[in-house]
XYZ file of C-alpha atoms in Angstrom:
412
model
C 0.037 0.069 0.037
C 2.802 2.263 0.868
C 4.541 1.744 -2.455
C 1.676 2.357 -4.418
C 0.833 5.505 -2.390
C 4.460 6.805 -2.910
C 4.261 6.006 -6.733
C 1.166 8.248 -7.382
C 3.272 11.095 -6.549
C 4.976 11.210 -9.732
C 2.815 11.704 -12.787
C 3.133 8.879 -15.682
C 4.108 11.814 -18.016
C 7.175 12.413 -16.334
C 10.582 10.926 -17.219
C 11.424 7.850 -15.342
C 13.483 8.088 -12.101
C 16.715 6.469 -11.593
C 16.881 3.225 -9.834
C 17.966 2.749 -6.454
C 21.096 1.219 -7.374
C 22.194 3.966 -9.602
C 21.532 6.472 -6.852
C 23.641 4.622 -4.447
C 26.925 4.534 -6.594
C 27.218 8.344 -6.341
C 27.156 11.305 -4.217
C 23.714 12.001 -3.598
C 21.623 14.352 -1.122
C 18.167 13.975 0.541
C 15.566 16.208 -0.352
C 12.471 16.546 1.823
C 8.925 18.353 0.663
C 5.616 18.863 2.147
C 2.413 18.132 0.361
C -0.313 19.305 3.133
C 0.525 16.877 6.130
C 2.785 14.434 4.108
C 6.376 14.978 4.228
C 7.813 13.405 1.080
C 11.563 12.315 1.067
C 13.544 12.143 -2.194
C 17.124 11.254 -3.047
C 18.642 13.702 -5.487
C 21.073 12.839 -8.290
C 23.132 16.068 -9.280
C 24.608 14.647 -12.312
C 21.497 13.337 -13.958
C 19.585 16.191 -12.389
C 16.759 13.651 -11.193
C 15.083 12.890 -7.895
C 13.874 9.516 -6.505
C 11.071 9.218 -4.035
C 12.073 7.160 -1.385
C 9.957 7.921 1.850
C 6.969 9.565 3.183
C 6.044 10.632 6.868
C 2.682 12.075 8.226
C 2.803 14.926 10.403
C -0.677 16.179 12.555
C -1.424 19.157 10.142
C -0.380 20.945 7.324
C 3.609 21.195 7.406
C 4.431 24.891 7.474
C 8.221 24.875 7.401
C 11.131 22.714 8.358
C 15.074 22.981 8.761
C 17.567 20.283 9.021
C 20.359 20.954 11.652
C 23.912 21.718 10.483
C 24.901 17.895 10.666
C 21.905 16.632 8.429
C 21.047 14.435 10.995
C 18.026 16.112 12.394
C 14.904 17.549 10.697
C 12.731 20.101 12.649
C 9.201 20.960 11.430
C 6.276 23.022 12.490
C 2.806 22.183 11.474
C -0.881 23.752 11.515
C -4.147 23.453 10.327
C -4.588 27.392 10.299
C -5.328 29.305 7.090
C -3.018 31.418 5.600
C -2.348 35.241 5.489
C -3.922 37.724 8.025
C -7.281 36.750 7.817
C -6.930 32.906 7.773
C -8.839 30.462 10.050
C -7.150 30.287 13.381
C -7.205 26.683 13.403
C -6.680 24.328 16.446
C -3.604 22.239 15.733
C -0.138 23.917 15.772
C 2.973 21.840 16.744
C 6.479 21.507 16.833
C 8.331 18.326 16.128
C 11.765 16.779 15.638
C 12.864 13.867 13.445
C 15.908 11.932 12.984
C 17.120 11.187 9.330
C 18.250 7.889 8.300
C 20.804 9.123 5.571
C 20.395 5.781 3.948
C 16.852 5.158 3.673
C 15.568 8.625 3.889
C 13.200 7.612 6.650
C 12.366 9.882 9.320
C 11.592 8.859 13.036
C 9.997 11.074 15.426
C 12.435 11.866 18.582
C 10.975 13.189 21.846
C 7.759 14.917 22.508
C 5.206 16.801 20.224
C 5.367 20.344 21.425
C 1.991 22.103 21.141
C 2.227 25.805 20.017
C -0.124 28.727 20.594
C -0.913 29.665 16.988
C 0.232 29.247 13.548
C 3.819 28.941 13.104
C 4.961 30.352 9.833
C 8.830 29.762 10.050
C 11.543 28.021 12.113
C 15.347 28.703 12.591
C 18.020 26.984 14.099
C 21.319 27.777 15.542
C 24.612 26.024 14.338
C 25.427 24.469 17.500
C 22.025 22.580 17.906
C 21.172 24.531 21.251
C 17.980 26.468 20.204
C 14.945 26.383 17.814
C 13.198 29.669 17.307
C 9.697 29.708 15.904
C 8.004 32.640 14.191
C 4.147 33.380 14.225
C 2.645 36.000 11.667
C -0.619 36.556 13.327
C 0.722 37.680 16.866
C 4.161 38.921 15.044
C 6.244 37.163 17.982
C 8.695 34.534 18.667
C 9.317 31.723 20.781
C 12.416 29.797 21.695
C 12.723 26.018 22.464
C 15.912 24.398 23.915
C 17.217 21.702 21.947
C 18.215 18.445 24.127
C 21.129 16.144 23.711
C 18.969 13.606 21.938
C 17.955 16.207 19.332
C 14.240 16.510 20.607
C 12.838 19.946 21.380
C 11.359 21.372 24.729
C 8.383 23.734 25.664
C 9.210 27.426 24.799
C 11.257 29.339 27.244
C 9.221 31.857 29.316
C 10.233 35.301 28.126
C 10.432 38.167 30.523
C 8.872 40.367 27.729
C 7.076 38.826 24.770
C 9.459 39.114 21.763
C 7.561 41.502 19.358
C 9.050 40.981 15.809
C 7.253 43.410 13.724
C 3.934 43.271 11.750
C 3.543 39.936 10.157
C 6.684 38.300 11.069
C 7.764 35.803 8.114
C 11.170 34.620 8.680
C 13.282 34.032 11.698
C 17.185 33.067 11.073
C 20.422 33.076 13.123
C 23.243 35.281 12.029
C 26.325 33.050 10.740
C 28.125 33.764 14.458
C 24.943 32.478 16.052
C 25.078 35.730 18.278
C 21.835 37.148 16.820
C 18.603 36.255 15.461
C 16.997 37.887 12.707
C 13.331 38.301 12.330
C 11.848 39.625 8.769
C 8.367 41.235 9.138
C 6.502 41.789 5.916
C 4.063 44.600 6.869
C 0.550 44.654 5.092
C -0.627 46.723 2.263
C -3.165 49.381 2.809
C -6.576 48.334 2.686
C -9.521 50.554 2.718
C -9.230 52.954 5.679
C -6.326 51.047 7.132
C -3.010 52.736 5.921
C 0.196 50.633 4.920
C 1.680 48.823 7.591
C 5.380 48.964 7.223
C 7.824 45.944 6.919
C 10.838 46.007 9.154
C 14.013 43.956 10.137
C 14.184 43.183 13.526
C 17.593 41.795 15.476
C 17.623 40.153 18.780
C 20.212 38.716 20.932
C 19.873 35.330 22.401
C 21.286 34.324 25.655
C 22.474 31.034 27.175
C 19.103 30.579 28.970
C 17.146 31.048 25.760
C 15.982 34.737 26.529
C 15.684 37.087 23.514
C 16.612 40.663 24.110
C 15.775 43.405 21.314
C 18.913 45.006 19.977
C 17.285 47.112 17.040
C 14.484 47.683 14.374
C 15.389 48.676 10.876
C 12.743 50.155 8.869
C 12.285 49.819 5.112
C 10.949 51.709 2.474
C 7.157 52.511 2.424
C 5.385 49.634 0.443
C 8.201 47.306 0.693
C 7.983 44.167 2.900
C 10.953 41.779 3.756
C 10.113 37.912 3.340
C 13.332 36.052 3.315
C 16.937 36.407 4.250
C 19.965 34.550 2.877
C 23.686 34.937 4.039
C 26.667 34.926 1.516
C 28.692 31.735 2.452
C 32.116 33.414 3.041
C 31.638 37.282 2.926
C 29.930 39.423 5.757
C 26.790 40.103 3.179
C 23.210 39.434 3.747
C 20.608 39.397 1.097
C 16.853 39.987 1.519
C 13.807 39.244 -0.732
C 11.254 41.796 -0.564
C 7.723 40.316 -0.972
C 5.852 43.520 -1.119
C 7.626 45.487 -3.813
C 9.513 42.860 -5.548
C 13.111 44.011 -4.645
C 16.332 42.456 -3.520
C 18.257 44.337 -1.066
C 21.903 43.869 0.266
C 22.886 44.447 3.742
C 26.697 44.281 4.938
C 27.163 42.614 8.387
C 28.814 44.642 11.326
C 31.780 43.691 13.035
C 29.517 41.774 15.836
C 27.705 39.844 13.134
C 24.654 41.956 13.303
C 23.079 43.719 10.078
C 23.685 47.226 9.262
C 20.599 49.507 9.467
C 20.581 50.343 5.968
C 20.903 48.548 2.909
C 23.910 48.833 0.496
C 22.167 47.894 -2.528
C 18.416 47.857 -3.996
C 17.681 45.927 -6.786
C 14.399 45.090 -8.940
C 13.660 41.212 -9.323
C 10.932 41.603 -12.009
C 11.620 41.209 -15.662
C 8.806 43.896 -16.365
C 8.405 46.598 -13.662
C 4.705 46.984 -14.987
C 3.809 43.608 -13.481
C 4.136 45.584 -10.071
C 0.690 46.593 -10.844
C -0.635 42.748 -11.063
C -2.690 41.721 -8.252
C -0.380 39.596 -5.765
C 2.632 40.049 -7.689
C 5.073 39.213 -5.062
C 8.732 38.546 -4.171
C 9.691 35.308 -2.985
C 12.677 33.418 -1.511
C 16.608 33.612 -2.055
C 19.085 31.248 -2.502
C 23.080 31.542 -2.965
C 25.330 29.094 -5.053
C 27.907 27.347 -2.594
C 30.736 29.369 -4.203
C 28.925 32.757 -3.454
C 29.211 33.617 -6.924
C 25.303 33.692 -7.988
C 22.134 34.279 -6.267
C 18.619 33.147 -7.148
C 15.207 34.853 -6.248
C 11.742 33.753 -7.029
C 8.750 36.004 -8.270
C 5.218 34.823 -7.551
C 2.079 35.886 -9.060
C -1.105 33.690 -8.052
C -4.358 35.846 -8.363
C -6.839 34.180 -10.243
C -10.444 34.994 -11.782
C -13.318 32.793 -12.948
C -13.109 31.810 -16.419
C -15.197 28.933 -18.458
C -15.831 27.571 -14.918
C -12.453 27.639 -13.956
C -10.124 29.671 -11.601
C -7.318 31.095 -14.164
C -4.456 32.785 -13.423
C -4.414 36.509 -13.858
C -1.008 36.885 -15.233
C 2.231 38.544 -13.853
C 5.612 36.757 -13.277
C 6.117 33.276 -11.857
C 9.866 33.018 -12.660
C 13.461 33.007 -11.275
C 15.814 35.725 -11.319
C 19.393 35.213 -11.458
C 22.055 37.463 -10.129
C 25.811 37.571 -10.292
C 27.397 38.810 -7.232
C 30.203 41.291 -7.600
C 32.679 39.488 -5.442
C 34.574 42.937 -4.233
C 31.380 44.583 -3.074
C 28.540 42.069 -2.801
C 26.407 44.097 -5.347
C 24.156 41.795 -7.226
C 23.714 42.206 -10.993
C 20.640 40.435 -12.819
C 21.834 38.368 -15.721
C 18.807 36.282 -16.464
C 14.959 35.749 -15.835
C 13.741 32.193 -16.499
C 10.175 30.781 -16.272
C 9.939 28.767 -12.818
C 7.813 25.923 -14.473
C 4.836 26.544 -12.142
C 2.693 28.770 -9.940
C 4.112 30.174 -6.495
C 7.488 29.360 -5.998
C 7.302 29.610 -2.304
C 10.588 27.492 -1.529
C 13.630 26.348 -3.425
C 17.104 25.388 -2.852
C 20.518 24.802 -4.417
C 22.008 21.380 -4.067
C 25.189 21.313 -1.796
C 27.185 20.540 -5.076
C 25.981 23.860 -6.815
C 24.855 21.971 -9.724
C 21.229 22.053 -9.510
C 18.478 24.475 -8.286
C 15.172 22.726 -7.231
C 12.231 24.918 -7.276
C 9.082 23.998 -5.371
C 5.963 25.450 -7.082
C 3.258 25.572 -4.281
C -0.270 25.340 -6.313
C -2.113 23.936 -9.024
C -3.700 26.664 -11.426
C -5.313 26.982 -14.802
C -3.214 29.341 -17.137
C -3.784 31.008 -20.386
C -1.200 29.561 -23.137
C -1.613 30.903 -26.542
C -5.328 31.341 -26.207
C -5.908 27.678 -24.543
C -6.380 26.946 -20.947
C -4.113 24.375 -19.506
C -3.409 23.343 -15.897
C -0.083 23.989 -14.237
C 0.191 21.669 -11.548
C 2.129 21.872 -8.264
C 5.637 20.428 -8.669
C 9.213 20.332 -7.818
C 11.058 21.870 -10.914
C 14.875 20.901 -11.605
C 17.270 23.399 -13.193
C 20.636 22.781 -14.025
C 23.138 25.581 -12.963
C 25.486 26.387 -15.720
C 29.178 27.588 -15.151
C 27.961 31.271 -15.824
C 25.232 30.724 -13.039
C 22.335 30.853 -15.410
C 19.733 28.091 -15.226
C 18.686 25.615 -17.690
C 15.324 23.734 -17.201
C 15.683 19.824 -16.805
C 12.441 18.399 -15.535
C 9.795 18.485 -13.199
C 7.937 16.194 -10.731
C 4.262 16.766 -10.432
C 2.201 16.441 -7.235
C -0.529 13.997 -7.058
C -3.116 16.129 -4.800
C -4.244 19.341 -6.357
C -6.007 20.101 -3.074
C -2.713 20.298 -0.754
C -0.089 23.060 -1.302
C 3.680 22.181 -1.822
C 4.249 24.696 1.216
C 7.893 23.676 1.779
C 10.969 21.664 0.457
C 14.594 21.691 1.612
C 17.709 19.618 0.947
């Protein structure tokens, strides 16, 4: 039964995947992706640009986000049955869990207790020393800190003397490379009727040995701009932030203590056509950097739809990947390519450790107009080859089997 269920995840029209034997003869990585409450495990073949589905695990509700520890031995996930966005249903199941990773089989094994959370968790960050997991909540715009035990399991939240306020619509939480600071990005909200624009912000906290957060600074961003996702350069003191509201890319330098400077050094557009800023729900997405630090990838997303011939049809805009080359002296990014992302709403993506592939998780299934015809673009994992120039070449995609569930997260 389990093998039958796993086989359904890949559609019959897709290229055949490699055999288990061929994958075991080479260096490969494990990729995990969430389709609703299902956590799908794949083995990645960087040379062939192929994925092999090898495991499936259930969590109590729709998996919102997950992250591996630095050793790749544990996976930490947050799940919730709440709705998305500011007005989504509150739900009644919100949890944090730890799983050990069997690197040979890809199987996940639950470790320790399932930790109940107070509301929908939207993001999760880990330090590099396996001491703390920090959870971000978009509704209350707060954070919680959970100590990690010696066996890798997680503990209930550390009581904070003061609730860590992390800006309007907190969307990501991450540790700085030296683990001294926690950075929380707050997207803010667009103006609606009588409610004015609610600003986005970059919020910096210090985290002490007891797991207590102390607010260090709040950096405002430009009006109408909202931070979504931050990624650090692998070897230079540079950080890059994708702006969901406004579809921009900002570059910040890190100060001597490892925290972010208040003002960005560079601001870049991510859209191929700036006129698409007027397209409903045209938004920036997530960032990935190549392991050598020479190239950067940002997703652009547009998922607004209208009724047409009894179907919900995408309104247009850009669902693509913008490719930037990074000046190795200054950190300035320069756009060199924009390529179709092969789906709708690229919510997460990842460069594999070899630097050969970028894998894009296109979140949703939607009808689109293509040369006057309607066709369905299904949620999928799209595989791109990274050329020596940093530019992308599409290889293949693996479509999901359940249109009612969102492909909310993936990681390698």
